[in-house]
PDB file of C-alpha atoms in Angstrom:
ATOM      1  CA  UNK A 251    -171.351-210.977  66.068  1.00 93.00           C
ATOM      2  CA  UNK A 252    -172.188-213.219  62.585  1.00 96.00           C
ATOM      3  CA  UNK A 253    -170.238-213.764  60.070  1.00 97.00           C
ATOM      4  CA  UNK A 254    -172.069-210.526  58.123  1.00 98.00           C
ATOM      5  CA  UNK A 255    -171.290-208.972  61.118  1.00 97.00           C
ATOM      6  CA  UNK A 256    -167.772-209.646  60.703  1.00 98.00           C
ATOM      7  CA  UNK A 257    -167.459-209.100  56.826  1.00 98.00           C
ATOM      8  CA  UNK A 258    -168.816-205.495  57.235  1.00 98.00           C
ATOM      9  CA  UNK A 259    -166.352-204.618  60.260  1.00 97.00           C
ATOM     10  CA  UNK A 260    -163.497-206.187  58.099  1.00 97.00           C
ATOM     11  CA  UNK A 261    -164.874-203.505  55.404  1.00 97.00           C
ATOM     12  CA  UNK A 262    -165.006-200.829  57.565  1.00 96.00           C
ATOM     13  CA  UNK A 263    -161.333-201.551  58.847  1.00 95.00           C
ATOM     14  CA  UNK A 264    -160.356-201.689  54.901  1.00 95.00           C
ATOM     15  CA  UNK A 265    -162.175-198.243  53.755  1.00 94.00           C
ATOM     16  CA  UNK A 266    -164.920-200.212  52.019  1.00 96.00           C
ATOM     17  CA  UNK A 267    -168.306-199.592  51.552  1.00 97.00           C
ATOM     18  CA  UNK A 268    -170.492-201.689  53.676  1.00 97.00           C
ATOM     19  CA  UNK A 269    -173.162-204.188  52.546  1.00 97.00           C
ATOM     20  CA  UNK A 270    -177.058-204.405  53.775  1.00 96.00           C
ATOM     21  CA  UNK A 271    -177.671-207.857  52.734  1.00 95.00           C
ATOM     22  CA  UNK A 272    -175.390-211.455  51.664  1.00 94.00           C
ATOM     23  CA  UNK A 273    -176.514-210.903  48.560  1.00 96.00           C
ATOM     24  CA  UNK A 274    -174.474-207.989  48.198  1.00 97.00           C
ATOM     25  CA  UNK A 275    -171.138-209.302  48.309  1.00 96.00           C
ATOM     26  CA  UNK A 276    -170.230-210.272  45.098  1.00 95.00           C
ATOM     27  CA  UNK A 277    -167.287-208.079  43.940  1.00 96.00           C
ATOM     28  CA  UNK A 278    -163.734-210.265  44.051  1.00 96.00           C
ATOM     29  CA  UNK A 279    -162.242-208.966  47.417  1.00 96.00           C
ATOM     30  CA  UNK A 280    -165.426-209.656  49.264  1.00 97.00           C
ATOM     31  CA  UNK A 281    -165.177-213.377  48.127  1.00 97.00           C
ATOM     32  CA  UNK A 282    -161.535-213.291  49.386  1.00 97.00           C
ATOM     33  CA  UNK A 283    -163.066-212.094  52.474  1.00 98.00           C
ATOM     34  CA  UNK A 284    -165.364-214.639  53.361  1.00 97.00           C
ATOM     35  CA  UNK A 285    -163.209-216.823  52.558  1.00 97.00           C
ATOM     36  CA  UNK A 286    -159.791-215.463  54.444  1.00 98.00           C
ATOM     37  CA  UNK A 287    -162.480-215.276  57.719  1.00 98.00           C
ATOM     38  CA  UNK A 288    -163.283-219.004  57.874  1.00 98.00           C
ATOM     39  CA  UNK A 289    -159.547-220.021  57.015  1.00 97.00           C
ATOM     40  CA  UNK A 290    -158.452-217.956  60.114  1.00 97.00           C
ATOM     41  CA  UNK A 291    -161.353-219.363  61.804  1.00 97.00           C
ATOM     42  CA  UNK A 292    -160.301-222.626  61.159  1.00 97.00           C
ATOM     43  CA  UNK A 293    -156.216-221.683  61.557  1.00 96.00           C
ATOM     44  CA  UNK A 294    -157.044-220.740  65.052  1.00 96.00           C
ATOM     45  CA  UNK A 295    -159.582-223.163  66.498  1.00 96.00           C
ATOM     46  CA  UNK A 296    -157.593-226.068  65.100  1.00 93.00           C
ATOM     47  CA  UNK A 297    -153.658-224.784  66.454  1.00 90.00           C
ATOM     48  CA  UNK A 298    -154.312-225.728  70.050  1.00 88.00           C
ATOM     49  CA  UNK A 299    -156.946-227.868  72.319  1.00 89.00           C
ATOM     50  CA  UNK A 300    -159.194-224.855  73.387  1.00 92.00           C
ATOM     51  CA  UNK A 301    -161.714-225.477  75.885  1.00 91.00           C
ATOM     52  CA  UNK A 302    -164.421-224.274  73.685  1.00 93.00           C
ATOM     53  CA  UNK A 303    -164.021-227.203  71.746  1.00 95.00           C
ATOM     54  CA  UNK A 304    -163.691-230.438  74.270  1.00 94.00           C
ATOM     55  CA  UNK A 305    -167.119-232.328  74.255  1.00 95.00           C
ATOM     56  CA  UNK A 306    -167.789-236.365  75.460  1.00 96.00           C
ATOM     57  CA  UNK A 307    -169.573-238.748  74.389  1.00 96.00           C
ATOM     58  CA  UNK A 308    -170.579-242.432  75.929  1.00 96.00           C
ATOM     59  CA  UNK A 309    -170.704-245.632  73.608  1.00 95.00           C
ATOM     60  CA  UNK A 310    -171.440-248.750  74.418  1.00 95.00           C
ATOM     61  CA  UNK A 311    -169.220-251.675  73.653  1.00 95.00           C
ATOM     62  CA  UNK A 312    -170.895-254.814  73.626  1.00 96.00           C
ATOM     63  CA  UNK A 313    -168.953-258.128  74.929  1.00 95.00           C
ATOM     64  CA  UNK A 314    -167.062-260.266  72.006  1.00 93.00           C
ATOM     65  CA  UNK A 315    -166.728-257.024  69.614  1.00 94.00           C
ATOM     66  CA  UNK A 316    -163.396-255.506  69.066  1.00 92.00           C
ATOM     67  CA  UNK A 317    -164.841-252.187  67.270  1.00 94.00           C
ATOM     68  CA  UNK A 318    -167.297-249.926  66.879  1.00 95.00           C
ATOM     69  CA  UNK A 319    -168.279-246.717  64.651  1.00 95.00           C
ATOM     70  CA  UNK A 320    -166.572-243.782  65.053  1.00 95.00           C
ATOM     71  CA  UNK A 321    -169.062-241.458  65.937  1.00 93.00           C
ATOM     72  CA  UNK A 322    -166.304-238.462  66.770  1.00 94.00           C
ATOM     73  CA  UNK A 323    -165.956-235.644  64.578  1.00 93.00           C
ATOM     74  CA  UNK A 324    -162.787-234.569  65.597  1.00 94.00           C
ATOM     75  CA  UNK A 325    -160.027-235.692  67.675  1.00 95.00           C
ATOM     76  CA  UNK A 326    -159.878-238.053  70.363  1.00 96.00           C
ATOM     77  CA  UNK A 327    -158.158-236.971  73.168  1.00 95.00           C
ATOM     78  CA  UNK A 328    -158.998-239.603  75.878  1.00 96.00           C
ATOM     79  CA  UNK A 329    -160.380-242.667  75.812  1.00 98.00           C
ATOM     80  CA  UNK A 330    -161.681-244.437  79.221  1.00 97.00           C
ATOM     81  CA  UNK A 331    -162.656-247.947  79.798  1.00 97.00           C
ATOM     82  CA  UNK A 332    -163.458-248.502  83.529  1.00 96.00           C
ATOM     83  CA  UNK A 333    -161.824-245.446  84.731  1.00 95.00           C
ATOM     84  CA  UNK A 334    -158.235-246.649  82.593  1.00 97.00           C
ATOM     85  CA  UNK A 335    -156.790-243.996  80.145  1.00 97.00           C
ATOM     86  CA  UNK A 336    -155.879-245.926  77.164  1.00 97.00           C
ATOM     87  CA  UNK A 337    -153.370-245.085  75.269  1.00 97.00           C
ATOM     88  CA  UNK A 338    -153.715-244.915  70.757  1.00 96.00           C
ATOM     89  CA  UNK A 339    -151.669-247.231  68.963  1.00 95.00           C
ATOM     90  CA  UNK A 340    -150.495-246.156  65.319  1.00 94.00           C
ATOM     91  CA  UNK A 341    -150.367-249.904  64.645  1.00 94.00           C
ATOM     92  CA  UNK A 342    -154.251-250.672  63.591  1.00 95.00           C
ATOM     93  CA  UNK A 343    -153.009-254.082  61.929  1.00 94.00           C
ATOM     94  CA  UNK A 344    -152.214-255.541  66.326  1.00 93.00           C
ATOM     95  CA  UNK A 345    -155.829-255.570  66.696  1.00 93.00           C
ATOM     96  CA  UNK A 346    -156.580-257.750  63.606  1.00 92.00           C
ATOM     97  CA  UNK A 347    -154.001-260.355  64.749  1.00 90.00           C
ATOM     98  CA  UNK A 348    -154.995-259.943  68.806  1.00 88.00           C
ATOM     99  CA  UNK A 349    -151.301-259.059  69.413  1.00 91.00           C
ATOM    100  CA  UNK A 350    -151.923-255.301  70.757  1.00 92.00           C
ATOM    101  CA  UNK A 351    -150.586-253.616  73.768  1.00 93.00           C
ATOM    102  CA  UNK A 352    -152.858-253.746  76.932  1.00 93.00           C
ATOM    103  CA  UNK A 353    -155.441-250.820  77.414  1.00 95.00           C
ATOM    104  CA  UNK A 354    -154.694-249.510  74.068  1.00 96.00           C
ATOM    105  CA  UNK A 355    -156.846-248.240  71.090  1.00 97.00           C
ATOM    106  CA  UNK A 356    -156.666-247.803  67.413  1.00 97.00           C
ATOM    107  CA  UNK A 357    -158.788-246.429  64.496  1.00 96.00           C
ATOM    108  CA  UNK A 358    -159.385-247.897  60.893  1.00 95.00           C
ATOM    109  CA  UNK A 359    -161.501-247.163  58.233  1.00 94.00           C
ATOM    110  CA  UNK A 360    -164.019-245.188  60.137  1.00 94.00           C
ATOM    111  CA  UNK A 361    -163.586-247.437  63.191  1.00 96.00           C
ATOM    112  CA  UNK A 362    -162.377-247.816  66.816  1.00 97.00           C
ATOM    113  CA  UNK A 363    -160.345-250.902  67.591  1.00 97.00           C
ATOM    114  CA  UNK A 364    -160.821-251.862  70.792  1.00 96.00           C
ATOM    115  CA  UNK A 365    -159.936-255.139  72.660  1.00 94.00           C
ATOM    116  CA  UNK A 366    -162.642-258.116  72.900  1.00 93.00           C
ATOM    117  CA  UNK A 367    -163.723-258.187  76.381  1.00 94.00           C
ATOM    118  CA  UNK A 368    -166.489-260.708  78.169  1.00 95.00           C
ATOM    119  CA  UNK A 369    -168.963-258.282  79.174  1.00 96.00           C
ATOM    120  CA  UNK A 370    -170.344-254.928  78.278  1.00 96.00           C
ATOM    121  CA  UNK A 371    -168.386-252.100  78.887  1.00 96.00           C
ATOM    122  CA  UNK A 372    -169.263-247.943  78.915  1.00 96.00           C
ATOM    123  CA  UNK A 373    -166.618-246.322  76.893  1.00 97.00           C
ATOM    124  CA  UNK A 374    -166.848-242.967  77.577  1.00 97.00           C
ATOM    125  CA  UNK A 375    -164.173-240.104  74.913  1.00 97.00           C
ATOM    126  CA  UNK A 376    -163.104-236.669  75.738  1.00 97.00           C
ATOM    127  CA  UNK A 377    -162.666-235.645  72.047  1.00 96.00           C
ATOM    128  CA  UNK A 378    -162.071-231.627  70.118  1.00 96.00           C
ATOM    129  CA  UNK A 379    -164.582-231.147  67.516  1.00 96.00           C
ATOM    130  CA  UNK A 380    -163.872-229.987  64.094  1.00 96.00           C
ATOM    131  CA  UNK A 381    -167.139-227.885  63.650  1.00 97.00           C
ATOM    132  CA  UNK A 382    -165.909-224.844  64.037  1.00 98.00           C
ATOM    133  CA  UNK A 383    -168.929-222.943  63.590  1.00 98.00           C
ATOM    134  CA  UNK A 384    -172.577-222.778  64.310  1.00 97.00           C
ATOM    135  CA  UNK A 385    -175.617-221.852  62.981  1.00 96.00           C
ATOM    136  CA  UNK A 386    -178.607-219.415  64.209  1.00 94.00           C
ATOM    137  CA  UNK A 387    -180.100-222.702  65.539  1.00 95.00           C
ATOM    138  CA  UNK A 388    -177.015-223.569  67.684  1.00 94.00           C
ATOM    139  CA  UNK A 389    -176.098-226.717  65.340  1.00 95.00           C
ATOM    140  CA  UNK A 390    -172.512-227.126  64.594  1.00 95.00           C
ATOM    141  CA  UNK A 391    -170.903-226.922  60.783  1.00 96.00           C
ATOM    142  CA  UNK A 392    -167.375-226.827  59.647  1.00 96.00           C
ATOM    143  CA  UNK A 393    -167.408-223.387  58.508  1.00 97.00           C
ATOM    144  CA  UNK A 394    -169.319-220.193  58.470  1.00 98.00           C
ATOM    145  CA  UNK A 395    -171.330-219.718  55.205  1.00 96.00           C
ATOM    146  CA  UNK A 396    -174.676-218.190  56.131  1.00 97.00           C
ATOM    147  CA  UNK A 397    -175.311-214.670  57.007  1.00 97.00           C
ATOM    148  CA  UNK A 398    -176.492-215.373  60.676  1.00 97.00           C
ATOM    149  CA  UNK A 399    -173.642-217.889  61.526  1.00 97.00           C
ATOM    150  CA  UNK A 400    -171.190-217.623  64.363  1.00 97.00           C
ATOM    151  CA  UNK A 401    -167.755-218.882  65.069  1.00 98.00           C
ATOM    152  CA  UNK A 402    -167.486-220.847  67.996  1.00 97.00           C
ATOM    153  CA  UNK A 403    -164.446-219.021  68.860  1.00 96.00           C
ATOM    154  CA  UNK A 404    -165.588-216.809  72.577  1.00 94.00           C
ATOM    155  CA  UNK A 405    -167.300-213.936  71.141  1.00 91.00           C
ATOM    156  CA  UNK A 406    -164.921-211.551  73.042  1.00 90.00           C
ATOM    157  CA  UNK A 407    -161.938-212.870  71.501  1.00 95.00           C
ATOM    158  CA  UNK A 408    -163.672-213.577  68.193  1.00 95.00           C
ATOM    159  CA  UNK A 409    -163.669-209.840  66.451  1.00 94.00           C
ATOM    160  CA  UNK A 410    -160.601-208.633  66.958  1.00 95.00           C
ATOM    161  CA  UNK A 411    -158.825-212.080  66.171  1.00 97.00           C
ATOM    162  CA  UNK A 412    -160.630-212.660  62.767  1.00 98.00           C
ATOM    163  CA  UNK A 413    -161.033-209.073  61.677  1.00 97.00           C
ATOM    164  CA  UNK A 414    -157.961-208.116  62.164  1.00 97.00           C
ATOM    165  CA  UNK A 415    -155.940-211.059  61.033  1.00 96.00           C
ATOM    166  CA  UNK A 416    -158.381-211.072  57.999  1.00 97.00           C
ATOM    167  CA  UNK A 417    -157.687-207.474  57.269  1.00 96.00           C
ATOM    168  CA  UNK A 418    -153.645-208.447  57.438  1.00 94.00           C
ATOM    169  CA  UNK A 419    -153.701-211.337  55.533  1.00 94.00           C
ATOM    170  CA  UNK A 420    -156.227-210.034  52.244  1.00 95.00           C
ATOM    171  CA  UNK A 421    -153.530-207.036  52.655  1.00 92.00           C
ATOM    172  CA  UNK A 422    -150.252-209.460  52.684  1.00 86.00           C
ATOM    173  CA  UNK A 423    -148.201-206.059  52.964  1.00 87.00           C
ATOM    174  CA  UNK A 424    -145.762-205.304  56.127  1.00 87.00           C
ATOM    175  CA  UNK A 425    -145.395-201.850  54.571  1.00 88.00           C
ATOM    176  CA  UNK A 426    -149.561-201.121  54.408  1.00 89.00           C
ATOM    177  CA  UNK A 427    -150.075-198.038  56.747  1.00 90.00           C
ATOM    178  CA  UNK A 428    -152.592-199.999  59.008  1.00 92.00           C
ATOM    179  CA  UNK A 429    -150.442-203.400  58.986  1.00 93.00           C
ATOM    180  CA  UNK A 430    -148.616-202.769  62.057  1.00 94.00           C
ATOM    181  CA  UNK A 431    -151.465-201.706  63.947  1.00 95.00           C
ATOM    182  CA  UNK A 432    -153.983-204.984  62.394  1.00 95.00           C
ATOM    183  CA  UNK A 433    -150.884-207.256  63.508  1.00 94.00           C
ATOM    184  CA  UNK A 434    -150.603-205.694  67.130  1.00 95.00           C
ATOM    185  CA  UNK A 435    -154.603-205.938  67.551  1.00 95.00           C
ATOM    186  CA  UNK A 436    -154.325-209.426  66.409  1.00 95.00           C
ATOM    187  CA  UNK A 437    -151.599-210.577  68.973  1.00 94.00           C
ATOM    188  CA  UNK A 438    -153.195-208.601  71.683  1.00 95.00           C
ATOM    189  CA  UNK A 439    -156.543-210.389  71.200  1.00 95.00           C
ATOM    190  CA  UNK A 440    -154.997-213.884  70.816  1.00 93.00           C
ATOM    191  CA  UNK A 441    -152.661-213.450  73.870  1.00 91.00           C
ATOM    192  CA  UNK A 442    -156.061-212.641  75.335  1.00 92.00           C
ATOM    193  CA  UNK A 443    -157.679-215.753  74.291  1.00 93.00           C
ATOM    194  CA  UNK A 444    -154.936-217.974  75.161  1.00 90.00           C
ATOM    195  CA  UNK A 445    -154.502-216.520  79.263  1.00 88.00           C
ATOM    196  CA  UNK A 446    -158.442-216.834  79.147  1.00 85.00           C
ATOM    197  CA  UNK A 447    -158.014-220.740  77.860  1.00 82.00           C
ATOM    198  CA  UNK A 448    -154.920-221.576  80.160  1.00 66.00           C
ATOM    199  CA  UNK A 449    -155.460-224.577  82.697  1.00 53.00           C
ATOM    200  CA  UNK A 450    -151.734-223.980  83.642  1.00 39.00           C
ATOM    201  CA  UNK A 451    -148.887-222.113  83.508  1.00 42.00           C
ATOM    202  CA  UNK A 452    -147.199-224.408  81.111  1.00 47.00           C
ATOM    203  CA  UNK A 453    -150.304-225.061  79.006  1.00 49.00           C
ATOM    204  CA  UNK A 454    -149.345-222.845  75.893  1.00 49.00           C
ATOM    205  CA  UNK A 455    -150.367-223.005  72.817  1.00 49.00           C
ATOM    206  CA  UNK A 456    -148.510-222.152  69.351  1.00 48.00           C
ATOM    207  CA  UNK A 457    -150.382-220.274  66.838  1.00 48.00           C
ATOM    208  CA  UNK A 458    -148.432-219.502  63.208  1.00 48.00           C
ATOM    209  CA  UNK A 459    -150.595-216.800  61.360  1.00 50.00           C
ATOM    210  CA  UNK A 460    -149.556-217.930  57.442  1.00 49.00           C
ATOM    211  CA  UNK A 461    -149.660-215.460  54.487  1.00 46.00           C
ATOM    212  CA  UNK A 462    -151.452-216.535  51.305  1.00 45.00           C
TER     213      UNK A 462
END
């Protein structure tokens, strides 16, 4: 389902007339629509590290250099060097003086501080991405902004999640006659998600749906 796919089921659940085309939606509560569907989008994918988002990457560090470009956009969740987890150190300024803790990591101004070591070495990075959308050509963006873009959100989880929490949240009213049910569609669909993302029983994540 694409994000016009999504912003006419979101009218549909609201009593609104349905649009043929992006063009179309141009009155004030569709903009708040669009826009409530990609901060959900975003609310969700970024609350928790989902599966749908790990990805790796291998760099190659060359001997006598202590950083390199950080090519992740995202988060860094491991870092290997010669099958050692190294840990991050908050303290950037250790690797400047050569005073850091062993098999640790930092980041500065766009860079990963590593230590100096006398030969070449494979880094390889489990990171999350931040694109948390994609286009009809399978590229990742940030957001959803084009007709025929998707969220990368499983598309079995994806509808009822977004519509529903973006029907609830344009709404902001307990009282609304369909709130209850949009809120109980929403949790259903996210408890869904989570026991399909679960690596173990004490792998839960914490999602806080915020009001505008």
């Amino acid at each position: 389902m694409n994000y016009l796919d999504l912003i006419n089921k979101c009218l549909i659940e609201l009593n609104y007339k349905t649009v043929n085309s992006f063009e179309e939606l141009v009155k004030n509560d569709h903009r708040k629509i669009k826009n409530i569907l990609n901060n959900i989008n975003v609310e969700v994918c970024s609350s928790y590290n989902w599966d749908f988002l790990l990805n790796t990457i291998t760099i190659n560090l060359p001997k006598g250099f202590g950083d390199i470009d950080n090519p992740i956009e995202g988060k860094i969740l491991d870092l290997i060097i010669d099958k050692t987890k190294y840990s991050y150190d908050v303290n950037f300024e250790n690797f400047f003086t050569n005073t850091q803790q062993n098999d640790t990591y930092s980041t500065f101004n766009g860079k990963i501080l590593l230590p100096q070591f006398s030969e070449d070495k494979t880094i390889q990075i489990i990171y999350l991405t931040d694109k948390y959308a994609i286009d009809k050509d399978k590229n990742k963006k940030a957001n959803m902004d084009l007709f025929d873009d998707f969220t990368v959100i499983p598309q079995a989880f994806a509808e009822p999640i977004l519509i529903y929490g973006t029907c609830m949240r344009l709404k902001g009213n307990p009282q609304h006659i369909r709130f209850n049910y949009w809120l109980s569609m929403y949790k259903n669909a996210l408890s869904n998600l989570i026991a399909y993302s679960k690596s173990t029983k004490d792998d839960v994540p914490h999602i806080k749906m915020e009001r505008n």
